[in-house]
Every structure is written in structure tokens, then in C-alpha cells.
Amino acid sequence: MTVSKTGYYTHRDCWKHEMGPGHPECPARLDAIEDRLLVTGVADALQHCEVPLASLADIELAHDRMHVAALRGLSDRLIEEEAAGGPPYVQVDTDTSMNRHTWTAALRAAGAALAATDAVMAGEIENAFCSVRPPGHHATRTKAMGFCFFNNVAIAAKYALQRYNLKRVAVVDFDVHHGNGTEDILAGDPRALMVSIFQHPFYPYCGDQEPASNMLNVPVPAYTKGMEVRDIVDMVWMPRLESFKPEMIFVSAGFDAHREDDMGQLSLNEQDYAWITMRVKDVARRFARGRIVSCLEGGYMMGPLARSVEAHVRVLADL
Ligand SMILES: [Zn+2]
């Protein structure tokens, strides 16, 4: 059997973070993905990789030191107060809270993206999928929001630029929500290009203005269909990616634009996710030696999430 060229990064710590009963960004999401990859045999074709904790120095490539220290302080205080009979959660934003495991889970999620970057750059694997939570793309330089604490993709993109002295990295974001945090961190950095498509007007209610020349945002109205999204990818994303010639591509892989996911109102299906992944992979093969690190973002209906991740990973792994 040949060694797989696709790395799979996940860690039990990412299951322990949870934000309260009924919260859509829940540990069961990772179960759904893992079960699907196992039952379809896809898991057998992947290289299962170790996930370290990210160092604070690496987190601070993308985040303000005060943001990192504030989250750590909240976590420490929560653990102390919970031990003394206090509540098990602390709210950091209207829809986002921490439990005693959140801090470690967030460091694992970023650590997965960083380790995947190292393995891809070393040529040990061609590409990677990080099945991690908390997600990251709403986390700005200074703020946790929208279920996100640290911006896994932005941290890894900044790390790839610094550690490997890359000149050009691209971020592709197809989550139904605008990746405002990634935009906040990467806008104005000419070494990075972000291409995204998202429902608008919709949470987080921004991204429709041209924020910086290295951001290619395509807001689309509710009920946009998969075929229309494919046209946008071909006509808007692809020319820009081809002229940018990225040396590495990071994917904010949110699957909440699926037609069966009621978090958003776009109408993609798993074939659309496979198709978009093929396009991204084609650019990666032509300019970046195939180097892709993909990180889970949204996707809240278990069935469609699991099927969409399977479709995405099958393309990454040439299955
Ligand atoms: Zn989302």
C-alpha cells in the first residue's frame, strides 16, 4: 500500500469544547465526520497525523497579545470558579462561550493547521484536512466571535509566510458566512490573497465593501444555487488565483452553504463542494506543488456536513 498523500488531523481535545445544550457548533459535528470517513473507507486512505498544541508565539502571528491573554485569563478564572461550584460556561460573545476545555481545544485546532502546514511544506503529504473545532474564520485579530476564538487558517497562513519565507499564500473561504476575521488579519498584506463567497446580507453583516486589494469577496443573495456558485468560482476566483500564483493554499472549509443546512440559505450540495475542491486543487497542482491545508469551519446539519466533508476529502486524496 502506498503512503497516503492526504493528512488527516483531529484530536480528542476538540470534542471537549462545547458551548452549552442545543448549541449548533457541537462536538457531534466531529463524530458525524469521523463516522462517515470510517464507514466509507475514506479514513483508511488518509495519513492520520499527530496534533500538537499551538505555541502562543504562533497564535500571536495573527492575534493581538491582549486577545490571547484575555482568553487565557477567562479560561483560568472559569476553571477556578467552576471548581468552587460556579457555572460551567463563560460567555465571550452573544453566541460564543467557553467551557473548561475551550482554551486547550483552540490551541489544538490552531496546532492542527500549523502541523499540517509543516508536513505539507516538508513534502511528507501533499495536502491535509483538519477536522477541528472551535472553527476560526470569524476570529479577528482582537476578538472572539461567531463560535471562533483563534483564526486557525489565518494563523497558519501567517506562519507559512514567516517560517518558510513564502512569497504568496492564498486563502479560499466557501463557508456560507463571510470570513471577517481572516479578512481583518490578512487585509493589506500583499503576500496573501483571500477569495471568498458568502451569503449577503447575513451574519456577520460585512464584506460587501471592497476592504483591500488583496481581498476578493463575492457576496451572493440567499437562494443562490450551486451552479451559480460554480460560475462565480470559474469566472471570478480562478482568474485571480491564476494570476496570483499562490505557493500554498489554505481553505476555510465551511459546509453550511449546503441546501439542507438551515444555518444559511444557499443551495450547494456535496457535488458542488467536490467541484470547488477540484478547482482549488487544480490551481494548487499548477502553482503550489499541490500544497493545500484545509480546515473545518461551519456546517451544522450532521448528514450533509458528513457527506460534504467526505466529498471534499475524496477530491483532496484522489479517491
Ligand atoms: Zn459559517
mmCIF file of C-alpha atoms and ligand atoms in Angstrom:
data_model
loop_
_atom_site.group_PDB
_atom_site.id
_atom_site.type_symbol
_atom_site.label_atom_id
_atom_site.label_comp_id
_atom_site.label_asym_id
_atom_site.label_seq_id
_atom_site.Cartn_x
_atom_site.Cartn_y
_atom_site.Cartn_z
ATOM 1 C CA MET A 1 0.000 0.000 0.000
ATOM 2 C CA THR A 2 1.335 3.424 -0.904
ATOM 3 C CA VAL A 3 1.604 6.122 1.727
ATOM 4 C CA SER A 4 -1.344 8.472 1.538
ATOM 5 C CA LYS A 5 -0.666 11.958 0.330
ATOM 6 C CA THR A 6 -3.513 13.454 2.332
ATOM 7 C CA GLY A 7 -3.072 14.089 6.036
ATOM 8 C CA TYR A 8 -5.989 13.914 8.461
ATOM 9 C CA TYR A 9 -5.656 15.998 11.602
ATOM 10 C CA THR A 10 -8.003 15.736 14.537
ATOM 11 C CA HIS A 11 -7.679 15.458 18.314
ATOM 12 C CA ARG A 12 -9.962 14.359 21.161
ATOM 13 C CA ASP A 13 -9.464 17.751 22.856
ATOM 14 C CA CYS A 14 -11.504 19.277 20.028
ATOM 15 C CA TRP A 15 -14.501 17.203 21.209
ATOM 16 C CA LYS A 16 -14.301 18.520 24.779
ATOM 17 C CA HIS A 17 -15.009 22.148 23.932
ATOM 18 C CA GLU A 18 -18.742 22.814 23.936
ATOM 19 C CA MET A 19 -20.895 25.882 24.377
ATOM 20 C CA GLY A 20 -23.999 24.589 26.122
ATOM 21 C CA PRO A 21 -27.035 22.386 25.422
ATOM 22 C CA GLY A 22 -28.512 22.803 21.944
ATOM 23 C CA HIS A 23 -25.657 24.889 20.590
ATOM 24 C CA PRO A 24 -25.228 24.132 16.860
ATOM 25 C CA GLU A 25 -21.414 24.234 16.986
ATOM 26 C CA CYS A 26 -21.249 20.996 18.951
ATOM 27 C CA PRO A 27 -18.904 18.019 19.365
ATOM 28 C CA ALA A 28 -21.333 15.761 17.460
ATOM 29 C CA ARG A 29 -20.174 17.509 14.284
ATOM 30 C CA LEU A 30 -16.784 15.832 14.588
ATOM 31 C CA ASP A 31 -18.445 12.472 15.318
ATOM 32 C CA ALA A 32 -20.544 12.782 12.173
ATOM 33 C CA ILE A 33 -17.456 13.489 10.084
ATOM 34 C CA GLU A 34 -15.374 10.750 11.647
ATOM 35 C CA ASP A 35 -18.147 8.144 11.365
ATOM 36 C CA ARG A 36 -18.684 8.975 7.717
ATOM 37 C CA LEU A 37 -14.990 8.782 6.844
ATOM 38 C CA LEU A 38 -14.758 5.431 8.643
ATOM 39 C CA VAL A 39 -17.862 3.810 7.199
ATOM 40 C CA THR A 40 -16.998 4.845 3.639
ATOM 41 C CA GLY A 41 -13.419 3.606 3.945
ATOM 42 C CA VAL A 42 -12.063 7.086 3.209
ATOM 43 C CA ALA A 43 -10.332 7.151 6.612
ATOM 44 C CA ASP A 44 -8.204 4.159 5.566
ATOM 45 C CA ALA A 45 -6.790 6.150 2.684
ATOM 46 C CA LEU A 46 -5.636 9.069 4.824
ATOM 47 C CA GLN A 47 -2.489 9.581 6.837
ATOM 48 C CA HIS A 48 -3.541 10.095 10.453
ATOM 49 C CA CYS A 49 -1.276 12.729 11.927
ATOM 50 C CA GLU A 50 -0.364 13.942 15.415
ATOM 51 C CA VAL A 51 -1.833 17.257 16.536
ATOM 52 C CA PRO A 52 0.333 19.378 18.859
ATOM 53 C CA LEU A 53 -0.798 22.420 20.832
ATOM 54 C CA ALA A 54 -0.028 25.658 19.007
ATOM 55 C CA SER A 55 2.526 27.854 20.753
ATOM 56 C CA LEU A 56 1.376 31.281 21.911
ATOM 57 C CA ALA A 57 4.080 32.815 19.722
ATOM 58 C CA ASP A 58 2.461 31.218 16.668
ATOM 59 C CA ILE A 59 -1.048 32.293 17.745
ATOM 60 C CA GLU A 60 0.290 35.834 18.074
ATOM 61 C CA LEU A 61 1.348 35.850 14.419
ATOM 62 C CA ALA A 62 -2.335 36.583 13.747
ATOM 63 C CA HIS A 63 -3.722 37.780 17.082
ATOM 64 C CA ASP A 64 -3.125 40.659 19.397
ATOM 65 C CA ARG A 65 -1.296 39.598 22.539
ATOM 66 C CA MET A 66 -4.053 41.145 24.670
ATOM 67 C CA HIS A 67 -6.705 38.984 22.971
ATOM 68 C CA VAL A 68 -4.720 35.840 23.705
ATOM 69 C CA ALA A 69 -4.062 36.868 27.298
ATOM 70 C CA ALA A 70 -7.722 37.804 27.847
ATOM 71 C CA LEU A 71 -8.967 34.388 26.661
ATOM 72 C CA ARG A 72 -6.407 32.636 28.793
ATOM 73 C CA GLY A 73 -7.443 34.721 31.804
ATOM 74 C CA LEU A 74 -11.119 33.921 31.212
ATOM 75 C CA SER A 75 -10.307 30.235 30.939
ATOM 76 C CA ASP A 76 -8.230 30.194 34.130
ATOM 77 C CA ARG A 77 -10.914 32.037 36.058
ATOM 78 C CA LEU A 78 -13.675 29.762 34.731
ATOM 79 C CA ILE A 79 -11.805 26.637 35.801
ATOM 80 C CA GLU A 80 -11.216 28.112 39.245
ATOM 81 C CA GLU A 81 -14.795 29.250 39.722
ATOM 82 C CA GLU A 82 -16.273 26.031 38.367
ATOM 83 C CA ALA A 83 -14.217 24.061 40.853
ATOM 84 C CA ALA A 84 -15.741 26.284 43.549
ATOM 85 C CA GLY A 85 -19.283 25.497 42.326
ATOM 86 C CA GLY A 86 -19.618 28.223 39.675
ATOM 87 C CA PRO A 87 -21.208 27.876 36.234
ATOM 88 C CA PRO A 88 -19.515 25.668 33.576
ATOM 89 C CA TYR A 89 -19.568 28.316 30.845
ATOM 90 C CA VAL A 90 -18.382 31.869 30.384
ATOM 91 C CA GLN A 91 -19.904 33.957 27.624
ATOM 92 C CA VAL A 92 -17.447 35.807 25.351
ATOM 93 C CA ASP A 93 -19.927 36.993 22.713
ATOM 94 C CA THR A 94 -23.702 36.683 22.216
ATOM 95 C CA ASP A 95 -23.386 33.252 20.546
ATOM 96 C CA THR A 96 -19.941 32.179 21.744
ATOM 97 C CA SER A 97 -18.859 30.801 25.096
ATOM 98 C CA MET A 98 -16.039 28.864 26.707
ATOM 99 C CA ASN A 99 -16.029 25.812 28.894
ATOM 100 C CA ARG A 100 -13.072 24.456 30.853
ATOM 101 C CA HIS A 101 -11.712 22.714 27.734
ATOM 102 C CA THR A 102 -12.076 25.540 25.218
ATOM 103 C CA TRP A 103 -8.629 27.046 25.673
ATOM 104 C CA THR A 104 -6.878 23.720 25.003
ATOM 105 C CA ALA A 105 -9.220 22.827 22.137
ATOM 106 C CA ALA A 106 -8.499 26.188 20.486
ATOM 107 C CA LEU A 107 -4.760 25.590 20.786
ATOM 108 C CA ARG A 108 -5.230 22.107 19.262
ATOM 109 C CA ALA A 109 -7.303 23.457 16.378
ATOM 110 C CA ALA A 110 -4.615 26.001 15.508
ATOM 111 C CA GLY A 111 -1.930 23.395 16.214
ATOM 112 C CA ALA A 112 -3.503 21.106 13.622
ATOM 113 C CA ALA A 113 -3.319 23.796 10.947
ATOM 114 C CA LEU A 114 0.297 24.527 11.876
ATOM 115 C CA ALA A 115 1.381 20.874 11.927
ATOM 116 C CA ALA A 116 -0.370 20.297 8.621
ATOM 117 C CA THR A 117 1.492 23.279 7.177
ATOM 118 C CA ASP A 118 4.809 21.821 8.340
ATOM 119 C CA ALA A 119 4.053 18.368 6.897
ATOM 120 C CA VAL A 120 2.887 19.775 3.587
ATOM 121 C CA MET A 121 5.906 22.064 3.312
ATOM 122 C CA ALA A 122 8.215 19.154 4.168
ATOM 123 C CA GLY A 123 6.621 17.129 1.362
ATOM 124 C CA GLU A 124 5.534 14.385 3.772
ATOM 125 C CA ILE A 125 1.998 14.833 2.483
ATOM 126 C CA GLU A 126 0.621 16.759 -0.456
ATOM 127 C CA ASN A 127 -2.409 18.223 1.323
ATOM 128 C CA ALA A 128 -4.324 17.963 4.582
ATOM 129 C CA PHE A 129 -7.771 18.194 6.116
ATOM 130 C CA CYS A 130 -8.054 19.381 9.720
ATOM 131 C CA SER A 131 -11.259 18.124 11.320
ATOM 132 C CA VAL A 132 -11.113 20.514 14.224
ATOM 133 C CA ARG A 133 -13.206 22.798 16.371
ATOM 134 C CA PRO A 134 -13.530 25.514 17.505
ATOM 135 C CA PRO A 135 -13.612 26.939 13.987
ATOM 136 C CA GLY A 136 -11.677 30.109 13.240
ATOM 137 C CA HIS A 137 -12.696 32.375 10.388
ATOM 138 C CA HIS A 138 -14.741 34.883 12.405
ATOM 139 C CA ALA A 139 -11.989 35.421 14.996
ATOM 140 C CA THR A 140 -10.402 38.817 14.318
ATOM 141 C CA ARG A 141 -7.009 39.997 15.458
ATOM 142 C CA THR A 142 -8.562 41.222 18.722
ATOM 143 C CA LYS A 143 -11.906 39.477 19.168
ATOM 144 C CA ALA A 144 -13.543 36.064 19.579
ATOM 145 C CA MET A 145 -16.951 35.913 17.880
ATOM 146 C CA GLY A 146 -19.227 33.710 15.798
ATOM 147 C CA PHE A 147 -18.172 30.436 17.538
ATOM 148 C CA CYS A 148 -14.489 31.277 16.834
ATOM 149 C CA PHE A 149 -11.610 32.050 19.224
ATOM 150 C CA PHE A 150 -8.378 31.779 17.243
ATOM 151 C CA ASN A 151 -8.279 32.051 13.463
ATOM 152 C CA ASN A 152 -6.752 28.700 12.539
ATOM 153 C CA VAL A 153 -6.391 29.442 8.829
ATOM 154 C CA ALA A 154 -5.004 32.967 9.253
ATOM 155 C CA ILE A 155 -2.517 31.771 11.867
ATOM 156 C CA ALA A 156 -1.269 29.011 9.561
ATOM 157 C CA ALA A 157 -1.115 31.381 6.575
ATOM 158 C CA LYS A 158 0.966 33.889 8.539
ATOM 159 C CA TYR A 159 3.132 31.037 9.811
ATOM 160 C CA ALA A 160 3.743 29.690 6.304
ATOM 161 C CA LEU A 161 4.818 33.147 5.161
ATOM 162 C CA GLN A 162 7.174 33.632 8.075
ATOM 163 C CA ARG A 163 8.561 30.149 8.739
ATOM 164 C CA TYR A 164 9.010 29.122 5.105
ATOM 165 C CA ASN A 165 9.546 32.551 3.645
ATOM 166 C CA LEU A 166 6.813 32.006 1.081
ATOM 167 C CA LYS A 167 6.028 34.983 -1.104
ATOM 168 C CA ARG A 168 2.384 34.237 -1.862
ATOM 169 C CA VAL A 169 -0.286 32.257 0.007
ATOM 170 C CA ALA A 170 -3.975 32.124 -0.879
ATOM 171 C CA VAL A 171 -6.975 31.600 1.396
ATOM 172 C CA VAL A 172 -10.129 30.151 -0.126
ATOM 173 C CA ASP A 173 -13.285 30.516 2.004
ATOM 174 C CA PHE A 174 -16.560 28.896 0.896
ATOM 175 C CA ASP A 175 -18.379 28.975 4.238
ATOM 176 C CA VAL A 176 -21.887 30.482 3.977
ATOM 177 C CA HIS A 177 -20.735 33.268 6.312
ATOM 178 C CA HIS A 178 -18.169 35.913 5.451
ATOM 179 C CA GLY A 179 -14.747 35.175 6.979
ATOM 180 C CA ASN A 180 -14.495 38.614 8.544
ATOM 181 C CA GLY A 181 -11.763 37.542 10.953
ATOM 182 C CA THR A 182 -9.487 36.244 8.224
ATOM 183 C CA GLU A 183 -10.136 39.426 6.296
ATOM 184 C CA ASP A 184 -9.301 41.533 9.350
ATOM 185 C CA ILE A 185 -5.994 39.706 9.811
ATOM 186 C CA LEU A 186 -4.882 39.439 6.174
ATOM 187 C CA ALA A 187 -6.294 42.603 4.549
ATOM 188 C CA GLY A 188 -3.496 44.747 3.210
ATOM 189 C CA ASP A 189 -0.840 42.005 3.329
ATOM 190 C CA PRO A 190 0.244 41.733 -0.317
ATOM 191 C CA ARG A 191 1.699 38.257 0.322
ATOM 192 C CA ALA A 192 -1.812 36.926 0.929
ATOM 193 C CA LEU A 193 -4.850 36.721 -1.340
ATOM 194 C CA MET A 194 -8.246 35.802 0.081
ATOM 195 C CA VAL A 195 -11.031 34.700 -2.232
ATOM 196 C CA SER A 196 -14.430 34.093 -0.700
ATOM 197 C CA ILE A 197 -18.086 33.638 -1.465
ATOM 198 C CA PHE A 198 -20.810 34.030 1.109
ATOM 199 C CA GLN A 199 -24.466 34.816 1.622
ATOM 200 C CA HIS A 200 -25.184 38.525 1.971
ATOM 201 C CA PRO A 201 -26.779 40.314 3.721
ATOM 202 C CA PHE A 202 -26.155 37.812 6.506
ATOM 203 C CA TYR A 203 -24.036 37.331 9.619
ATOM 204 C CA PRO A 204 -21.515 38.943 10.251
ATOM 205 C CA TYR A 205 -23.050 41.677 8.066
ATOM 206 C CA CYS A 206 -19.897 42.881 6.358
ATOM 207 C CA GLY A 207 -17.596 42.000 3.477
ATOM 208 C CA ASP A 208 -19.648 43.588 0.715
ATOM 209 C CA GLN A 209 -17.402 46.652 0.544
ATOM 210 C CA GLU A 210 -14.008 46.316 -1.127
ATOM 211 C CA PRO A 211 -11.875 46.237 2.030
ATOM 212 C CA ALA A 212 -8.391 45.869 0.490
ATOM 213 C CA SER A 213 -6.948 44.960 -2.880
ATOM 214 C CA ASN A 214 -5.868 41.504 -1.676
ATOM 215 C CA MET A 215 -9.463 40.544 -0.782
ATOM 216 C CA LEU A 216 -11.782 39.134 -3.423
ATOM 217 C CA ASN A 217 -15.162 38.879 -1.743
ATOM 218 C CA VAL A 218 -18.190 37.710 -3.672
ATOM 219 C CA PRO A 219 -21.371 38.346 -1.664
ATOM 220 C CA VAL A 220 -24.347 36.438 -3.078
ATOM 221 C CA PRO A 221 -28.039 36.636 -2.172
ATOM 222 C CA ALA A 222 -29.975 33.930 -0.319
ATOM 223 C CA TYR A 223 -31.129 31.022 -2.512
ATOM 224 C CA THR A 224 -28.124 31.227 -4.849
ATOM 225 C CA LYS A 225 -27.725 27.770 -6.411
ATOM 226 C CA GLY A 226 -24.665 25.568 -6.745
ATOM 227 C CA MET A 227 -24.390 26.110 -10.488
ATOM 228 C CA GLU A 228 -24.292 29.877 -9.996
ATOM 229 C CA VAL A 229 -21.599 29.467 -7.354
ATOM 230 C CA ARG A 230 -19.595 27.311 -9.786
ATOM 231 C CA ASP A 231 -19.836 30.060 -12.402
ATOM 232 C CA ILE A 232 -18.535 32.603 -9.887
ATOM 233 C CA VAL A 233 -15.641 30.305 -8.983
ATOM 234 C CA ASP A 234 -14.731 29.905 -12.656
ATOM 235 C CA MET A 235 -15.222 33.487 -13.748
ATOM 236 C CA VAL A 236 -14.175 35.452 -10.652
ATOM 237 C CA TRP A 237 -11.990 33.320 -8.373
ATOM 238 C CA MET A 238 -9.993 31.370 -10.910
ATOM 239 C CA PRO A 239 -8.515 34.227 -12.975
ATOM 240 C CA ARG A 240 -7.435 35.957 -9.770
ATOM 241 C CA LEU A 241 -5.905 32.798 -8.270
ATOM 242 C CA GLU A 242 -4.131 32.031 -11.547
ATOM 243 C CA SER A 243 -2.603 35.477 -11.803
ATOM 244 C CA PHE A 244 -1.607 35.442 -8.110
ATOM 245 C CA LYS A 245 0.138 32.050 -8.443
ATOM 246 C CA PRO A 246 -0.048 31.006 -4.792
ATOM 247 C CA GLU A 247 2.745 28.841 -3.404
ATOM 248 C CA MET A 248 0.331 27.345 -0.887
ATOM 249 C CA ILE A 249 -3.449 27.375 -0.446
ATOM 250 C CA PHE A 250 -5.416 27.380 2.799
ATOM 251 C CA VAL A 251 -9.093 26.512 2.740
ATOM 252 C CA SER A 252 -11.696 27.714 5.219
ATOM 253 C CA ALA A 253 -13.884 24.704 4.628
ATOM 254 C CA GLY A 254 -17.316 25.572 5.931
ATOM 255 C CA PHE A 255 -20.163 23.400 4.706
ATOM 256 C CA ASP A 256 -23.089 25.474 5.958
ATOM 257 C CA ALA A 257 -23.926 26.682 2.425
ATOM 258 C CA HIS A 258 -25.364 23.182 1.844
ATOM 259 C CA ARG A 259 -29.018 23.286 0.768
ATOM 260 C CA GLU A 260 -30.003 21.067 3.719
ATOM 261 C CA ASP A 261 -28.175 23.213 6.279
ATOM 262 C CA ASP A 262 -30.679 25.632 7.766
ATOM 263 C CA MET A 263 -27.972 27.858 9.242
ATOM 264 C CA GLY A 264 -27.820 29.568 5.841
ATOM 265 C CA GLN A 265 -29.975 29.838 2.722
ATOM 266 C CA LEU A 266 -27.601 28.896 -0.092
ATOM 267 C CA SER A 267 -28.197 25.777 -2.152
ATOM 268 C CA LEU A 268 -24.944 23.887 -2.544
ATOM 269 C CA ASN A 269 -24.726 20.119 -2.418
ATOM 270 C CA GLU A 270 -21.835 17.719 -1.934
ATOM 271 C CA GLN A 271 -21.130 17.580 -5.672
ATOM 272 C CA ASP A 272 -20.646 21.339 -5.647
ATOM 273 C CA TYR A 273 -18.142 21.034 -2.787
ATOM 274 C CA ALA A 274 -16.278 18.326 -4.711
ATOM 275 C CA TRP A 275 -16.255 20.529 -7.792
ATOM 276 C CA ILE A 276 -14.938 23.598 -5.947
ATOM 277 C CA THR A 277 -12.281 21.428 -4.293
ATOM 278 C CA MET A 278 -11.224 20.159 -7.737
ATOM 279 C CA ARG A 279 -10.797 23.706 -8.968
ATOM 280 C CA VAL A 280 -8.734 24.673 -5.926
ATOM 281 C CA LYS A 281 -6.657 21.522 -6.284
ATOM 282 C CA ASP A 282 -6.032 22.297 -9.922
ATOM 283 C CA VAL A 283 -4.585 25.705 -9.000
ATOM 284 C CA ALA A 284 -2.544 24.106 -6.214
ATOM 285 C CA ARG A 285 -1.109 21.482 -8.574
ATOM 286 C CA ARG A 286 -0.180 24.077 -11.174
ATOM 287 C CA PHE A 287 1.417 26.668 -8.914
ATOM 288 C CA ALA A 288 1.906 25.267 -5.423
ATOM 289 C CA ARG A 289 3.114 21.677 -5.801
ATOM 290 C CA GLY A 290 -0.371 20.646 -4.722
ATOM 291 C CA ARG A 291 0.029 22.194 -1.276
ATOM 292 C CA ILE A 292 -3.381 22.646 0.403
ATOM 293 C CA VAL A 293 -4.239 22.839 4.096
ATOM 294 C CA SER A 294 -7.993 22.742 4.616
ATOM 295 C CA CYS A 295 -9.610 23.472 7.989
ATOM 296 C CA LEU A 296 -13.187 22.811 9.031
ATOM 297 C CA GLU A 297 -15.256 25.936 9.671
ATOM 298 C CA GLY A 298 -19.102 25.743 9.661
ATOM 299 C CA GLY A 299 -21.594 23.016 8.771
ATOM 300 C CA TYR A 300 -24.322 22.263 11.287
ATOM 301 C CA MET A 301 -26.610 19.567 9.900
ATOM 302 C CA MET A 302 -24.888 16.290 10.606
ATOM 303 C CA GLY A 303 -25.836 14.345 7.468
ATOM 304 C CA PRO A 304 -24.978 16.992 4.860
ATOM 305 C CA LEU A 305 -21.891 18.026 6.819
ATOM 306 C CA ALA A 306 -20.529 14.482 6.863
ATOM 307 C CA ARG A 307 -21.294 13.856 3.190
ATOM 308 C CA SER A 308 -19.794 17.182 2.156
ATOM 309 C CA VAL A 309 -16.579 16.604 4.096
ATOM 310 C CA GLU A 310 -16.347 13.151 2.534
ATOM 311 C CA ALA A 311 -16.737 14.664 -0.950
ATOM 312 C CA HIS A 312 -14.133 17.337 -0.176
ATOM 313 C CA VAL A 313 -11.612 14.864 1.244
ATOM 314 C CA ARG A 314 -12.132 12.369 -1.587
ATOM 315 C CA VAL A 315 -11.013 15.027 -4.044
ATOM 316 C CA LEU A 316 -8.058 16.054 -1.899
ATOM 317 C CA ALA A 317 -6.947 12.400 -1.657
ATOM 318 C CA ASP A 318 -7.711 11.498 -5.301
ATOM 319 C CA LEU A 319 -10.170 8.809 -4.206
HETATM 320 ZN ZN ZN B 1 -20.446 29.548 8.665
#
